[in-house]
Structures are given as structure tokens and as C-alpha cells.
Amino acid sequence: MFPKSLIEIMHRRHILILLSFLCYHSWVVGQEVKTILSAPDNWNSEQIAFPLGFAPEIDFKGFEDIRFAPGWADKNSEQFWTYHFTWFIQNRGALTEEVLTETMNGYFDGLTRAVLKQQSDETDPETLGKALCLFIKTEDGFRGKMRVFDAFFSKEYITLNVTIKEWFCEGSNKQIVSFNISPQPLDHEVWEVFQNVKVVWECK
């Protein structure tokens, strides 16, 4: 077995690769926006402005605030690929299953292409097929499954479960959409970690 210190070094290296990629595609105007999320200190964070560099066809105005669970980059962790992001955007009206499907398919297809290019990976994204994201409406938002190519770590397809909530701030014309994502089934205890990630923006 690897010594714990080496595992931690490898984990940090994966996180640094991801964050360097996200920074490359984030605040092109160099203007930092105050976070709208609260999470434990051991959750890595990033913000990305819309339009996203890897998926410019998603024509939102605002930003995406992201928090990565401590085991997000560790293939041996129950928290592998477990993370949260919230869109803080101008109000576009309530989401539908169809809009979510189209948006997230484009999001992950663009992310795959951009990551492989950033890594100078010889894999041709066009040979991988497309992301397959499907959602259903629930009483408190949406649930869905997303089959996406893991360009960061395993270089294999993975299936992610997702729960989504959205709400609106009428006074400021803002729309907030929060995503909890993990490959673990929805009844797995790992989903309890999302209780530690909260939107702290006060609607006006």
C-alpha cells in the first residue's frame, strides 16, 4: 500500500490539475464575485463565469459556484466525483426536463473536450459519443442520471446521480439552481455530506 502521505500528494495533484483547468476557463474579466456558498474548509472551491469557456452555447448570465468533496479526486473514496455546484444567474424562467437535458449534455460534452485538450490527451472526443443526461421533475426540484466521460481521472464513462433545486429572487431578478452530484445511489450515506453545503445568498 502507498504511504498516506503519498496518497495525499497524489490527491492534491489531481485537485491542482482540475483547479488550473477551471481557472483557465473562469474569470476572463479578472473580477472576483463574492461566493454564495458555505462549505467546510476541506472542500475545494472554484467559480466560473458564464458564458463558460468550455460550453459557450449555454447563454446564461452570472456564474457557477462549485464545491468539491474531500474525496472527489480519489477513485478509491466513496466521495469520488461527489461535488456540488450552484448557478447564480439572471432569471430565465423555471427549468424544464427538456432544457436541463439539453443544457447538461452540452455542458459535459464541452467539459470533456476541453479537459482532454488541456491535458494534451490523444483521445479523440468525437470517438467517445455524447453525454447522456436525463431528468425527471419531482415535488422539490429534479432528479436525474448523467452518463459522462471522466476525462479527469479514470478515462472511462461513469454514471452520476444528481438532485437539483431551483428558486427565484424576484426583487433582484436572480435565479438560483443547485446541483448535488455523486455516482453513489441516492440512498447511500455519502449524500448526507451535502447538508454541509449551503446557499448563503439572501434573496432580495
CSV table of C-alpha atoms in Angstrom, one decimal:
chain,number,residue,atom,x,y,z
A,1,MET,CA,0.0,0.0,0.0
A,2,PHE,CA,1.1,3.6,-0.6
A,3,PRO,CA,2.0,5.6,2.5
A,4,LYS,CA,-0.7,8.0,3.5
A,5,SER,CA,1.5,11.0,2.7
A,6,LEU,CA,1.9,9.8,-0.9
A,7,ILE,CA,-1.8,9.3,-1.4
A,8,GLU,CA,-2.4,12.8,-0.1
A,9,ILE,CA,0.2,14.2,-2.5
A,10,MET,CA,-1.5,12.4,-5.4
A,11,HIS,CA,-4.9,13.6,-4.3
A,12,ARG,CA,-3.6,17.2,-4.2
A,13,ARG,CA,-2.1,16.8,-7.6
A,14,HIS,CA,-5.4,15.8,-9.1
A,15,ILE,CA,-7.1,18.8,-7.4
A,16,LEU,CA,-4.4,21.2,-8.7
A,17,ILE,CA,-4.9,19.9,-12.3
A,18,LEU,CA,-8.6,20.5,-12.0
A,19,LEU,CA,-8.3,23.9,-10.5
A,20,SER,CA,-5.8,25.0,-13.0
A,21,PHE,CA,-8.2,24.0,-15.8
A,22,LEU,CA,-11.1,25.8,-14.2
A,23,CYS,CA,-9.1,28.9,-13.6
A,24,TYR,CA,-8.1,28.9,-17.3
A,25,HIS,CA,-11.8,28.9,-18.2
A,26,SER,CA,-13.1,31.2,-15.5
A,27,TRP,CA,-13.0,34.9,-14.8
A,28,VAL,CA,-11.8,36.4,-18.1
A,29,VAL,CA,-12.5,39.9,-16.8
A,30,GLY,CA,-10.5,39.3,-13.7
A,31,GLN,CA,-13.3,40.4,-11.4
A,32,GLU,CA,-14.0,38.2,-8.4
A,33,VAL,CA,-17.6,37.7,-7.3
A,34,LYS,CA,-18.4,37.0,-3.7
A,35,THR,CA,-19.3,33.4,-3.1
A,36,ILE,CA,-22.9,32.4,-2.5
A,37,LEU,CA,-22.0,29.1,-0.9
A,38,SER,CA,-20.9,28.0,2.5
A,39,ALA,CA,-19.0,24.7,2.9
A,40,PRO,CA,-16.4,23.1,5.2
A,41,ASP,CA,-12.8,24.3,4.8
A,42,ASN,CA,-11.7,20.9,3.4
A,43,TRP,CA,-14.0,21.3,0.4
A,44,ASN,CA,-12.1,22.8,-2.6
A,45,SER,CA,-13.9,25.6,-4.3
A,46,GLU,CA,-14.0,27.4,-7.6
A,47,GLN,CA,-16.1,29.9,-9.5
A,48,ILE,CA,-16.7,30.0,-13.3
A,49,ALA,CA,-18.3,32.9,-15.1
A,50,PHE,CA,-21.0,32.4,-17.8
A,51,PRO,CA,-20.6,32.0,-20.7
A,52,LEU,CA,-18.5,29.0,-19.8
A,53,GLY,CA,-15.3,28.8,-21.8
A,54,PHE,CA,-15.9,25.0,-22.4
A,55,ALA,CA,-19.6,25.4,-23.3
A,56,PRO,CA,-20.2,28.9,-24.6
A,57,GLU,CA,-23.6,27.9,-26.1
A,58,ILE,CA,-25.1,27.9,-22.6
A,59,ASP,CA,-26.1,31.6,-22.8
A,60,PHE,CA,-26.7,32.3,-19.1
A,61,LYS,CA,-25.5,35.5,-17.4
A,62,GLY,CA,-24.0,35.0,-14.0
A,63,PHE,CA,-21.6,32.4,-12.5
A,64,GLU,CA,-21.3,28.9,-11.3
A,65,ASP,CA,-20.1,28.4,-7.7
A,66,ILE,CA,-18.5,24.9,-7.1
A,67,ARG,CA,-17.6,22.9,-4.0
A,68,PHE,CA,-15.7,19.5,-4.3
A,69,ALA,CA,-16.0,16.9,-1.5
A,70,PRO,CA,-12.7,16.0,0.1
A,71,GLY,CA,-12.6,12.6,-1.8
A,72,TRP,CA,-13.7,14.0,-5.1
A,73,ALA,CA,-10.5,13.2,-6.9
A,74,ASP,CA,-9.8,9.8,-5.2
A,75,LYS,CA,-11.0,6.8,-7.2
A,76,ASN,CA,-10.9,4.7,-4.0
A,77,SER,CA,-13.0,7.0,-2.0
A,78,GLU,CA,-16.8,6.8,-1.5
A,79,GLN,CA,-16.8,10.5,-2.3
A,80,PHE,CA,-15.2,10.1,-5.8
A,81,TRP,CA,-16.8,12.6,-8.2
A,82,THR,CA,-19.0,13.8,-5.3
A,83,TYR,CA,-19.4,17.6,-5.7
A,84,HIS,CA,-21.9,20.5,-5.6
A,85,PHE,CA,-22.4,23.5,-7.8
A,86,THR,CA,-24.9,26.3,-7.9
A,87,TRP,CA,-25.8,28.5,-10.8
A,88,PHE,CA,-26.4,32.2,-9.8
A,89,ILE,CA,-27.9,33.7,-13.0
A,90,GLN,CA,-30.3,36.2,-14.3
A,91,ASN,CA,-33.8,34.9,-14.2
A,92,ARG,CA,-34.6,32.9,-17.3
A,93,GLY,CA,-37.8,31.2,-16.1
A,94,ALA,CA,-38.4,27.9,-14.5
A,95,LEU,CA,-36.3,25.0,-15.8
A,96,THR,CA,-37.9,22.0,-17.6
A,97,GLU,CA,-36.7,18.4,-18.0
A,98,GLU,CA,-36.0,19.2,-21.7
A,99,VAL,CA,-34.0,22.3,-21.0
A,100,LEU,CA,-31.9,20.6,-18.3
A,101,THR,CA,-31.2,17.6,-20.6
A,102,GLU,CA,-30.1,19.8,-23.5
A,103,THR,CA,-28.0,22.1,-21.2
A,104,MET,CA,-26.2,19.4,-19.2
A,105,ASN,CA,-25.5,17.3,-22.3
A,106,GLY,CA,-23.8,20.3,-23.8
A,107,TYR,CA,-22.1,21.1,-20.5
A,108,PHE,CA,-20.4,17.7,-20.1
A,109,ASP,CA,-19.6,17.3,-23.8
A,110,GLY,CA,-17.8,20.6,-23.8
A,111,LEU,CA,-16.1,19.8,-20.5
A,112,THR,CA,-14.8,16.5,-21.9
A,113,ARG,CA,-13.4,18.1,-25.0
A,114,ALA,CA,-11.7,21.0,-23.1
A,115,VAL,CA,-10.1,18.7,-20.4
A,116,LEU,CA,-8.7,16.3,-22.9
A,117,LYS,CA,-7.3,19.3,-24.9
A,118,GLN,CA,-5.8,20.8,-21.8
A,119,GLN,CA,-4.1,17.6,-20.9
A,120,SER,CA,-2.8,17.1,-24.5
A,121,ASP,CA,-4.6,13.7,-24.4
A,122,GLU,CA,-4.5,11.8,-27.6
A,123,THR,CA,-8.1,10.6,-27.2
A,124,ASP,CA,-10.4,11.9,-29.9
A,125,PRO,CA,-13.5,13.3,-28.2
A,126,GLU,CA,-15.5,12.7,-31.3
A,127,THR,CA,-15.0,8.9,-30.9
A,128,LEU,CA,-16.4,8.9,-27.4
A,129,GLY,CA,-20.0,9.6,-28.2
A,130,LYS,CA,-22.1,12.1,-26.4
A,131,ALA,CA,-23.0,12.7,-22.8
A,132,LEU,CA,-26.4,11.3,-21.9
A,133,CYS,CA,-28.2,13.3,-19.2
A,134,LEU,CA,-31.8,12.7,-18.3
A,135,PHE,CA,-34.0,14.3,-15.7
A,136,ILE,CA,-37.5,14.0,-14.1
A,137,LYS,CA,-39.4,16.6,-12.2
A,138,THR,CA,-40.1,16.0,-8.6
A,139,GLU,CA,-42.0,17.8,-5.8
A,140,ASP,CA,-38.9,19.6,-4.7
A,141,GLY,CA,-37.0,20.0,-7.9
A,142,PHE,CA,-35.5,17.4,-10.3
A,143,ARG,CA,-33.6,14.1,-10.1
A,144,GLY,CA,-31.6,12.7,-12.9
A,145,LYS,CA,-28.8,10.5,-14.2
A,146,MET,CA,-25.9,11.6,-16.2
A,147,ARG,CA,-23.6,9.2,-18.2
A,148,VAL,CA,-20.5,11.2,-18.8
A,149,PHE,CA,-16.9,10.5,-19.8
A,150,ASP,CA,-14.5,11.0,-16.9
A,151,ALA,CA,-11.7,12.9,-18.7
A,152,PHE,CA,-10.1,13.9,-15.4
A,153,PHE,CA,-9.2,10.6,-13.8
A,154,SER,CA,-10.4,7.2,-14.9
A,155,LYS,CA,-10.7,7.9,-18.7
A,156,GLU,CA,-13.9,5.8,-18.6
A,157,TYR,CA,-17.6,6.5,-18.7
A,158,ILE,CA,-19.3,7.0,-15.3
A,159,THR,CA,-22.9,7.4,-14.3
A,160,LEU,CA,-23.7,10.2,-11.9
A,161,ASN,CA,-26.8,10.7,-9.9
A,162,VAL,CA,-28.0,14.2,-9.4
A,163,THR,CA,-30.6,16.1,-7.4
A,164,ILE,CA,-31.5,19.7,-8.4
A,165,LYS,CA,-33.4,22.5,-6.7
A,166,GLU,CA,-34.1,26.0,-8.0
A,167,TRP,CA,-35.6,29.1,-6.6
A,168,PHE,CA,-36.0,32.7,-7.6
A,169,CYS,CA,-35.2,36.1,-6.1
A,170,GLU,CA,-37.9,38.4,-7.7
A,171,GLY,CA,-36.5,41.7,-6.4
A,172,SER,CA,-33.1,41.2,-7.9
A,173,ASN,CA,-34.3,39.1,-10.8
A,174,LYS,CA,-32.0,36.2,-9.9
A,175,GLN,CA,-32.4,32.5,-10.5
A,176,ILE,CA,-30.5,30.0,-8.3
A,177,VAL,CA,-30.1,26.4,-9.4
A,178,SER,CA,-28.3,24.0,-7.0
A,179,PHE,CA,-26.9,20.6,-8.1
A,180,ASN,CA,-25.8,17.8,-5.8
A,181,ILE,CA,-23.8,15.1,-7.8
A,182,SER,CA,-22.4,11.7,-6.9
A,183,PRO,CA,-22.0,8.3,-8.6
A,184,GLN,CA,-23.3,6.8,-5.4
A,185,PRO,CA,-27.0,5.7,-5.3
A,186,LEU,CA,-29.3,8.3,-3.7
A,187,ASP,CA,-29.8,6.1,-0.6
A,188,HIS,CA,-26.0,6.0,0.1
A,189,GLU,CA,-24.8,7.8,3.2
A,190,VAL,CA,-22.4,9.9,1.1
A,191,TRP,CA,-25.4,12.1,0.2
A,192,GLU,CA,-25.5,13.3,3.7
A,193,VAL,CA,-22.3,15.4,3.1
A,194,PHE,CA,-24.4,17.8,1.0
A,195,GLN,CA,-26.0,19.0,4.2
A,196,ASN,CA,-22.7,20.8,4.8
A,197,VAL,CA,-23.0,22.9,1.6
A,198,LYS,CA,-25.5,25.7,1.9
A,199,VAL,CA,-26.5,28.7,-0.3
A,200,VAL,CA,-26.0,31.8,1.9
A,201,TRP,CA,-27.3,34.4,-0.6
A,202,GLU,CA,-30.3,36.2,0.8
A,203,CYS,CA,-33.0,36.8,-1.8
A,204,LYS,CA,-33.8,40.5,-2.3
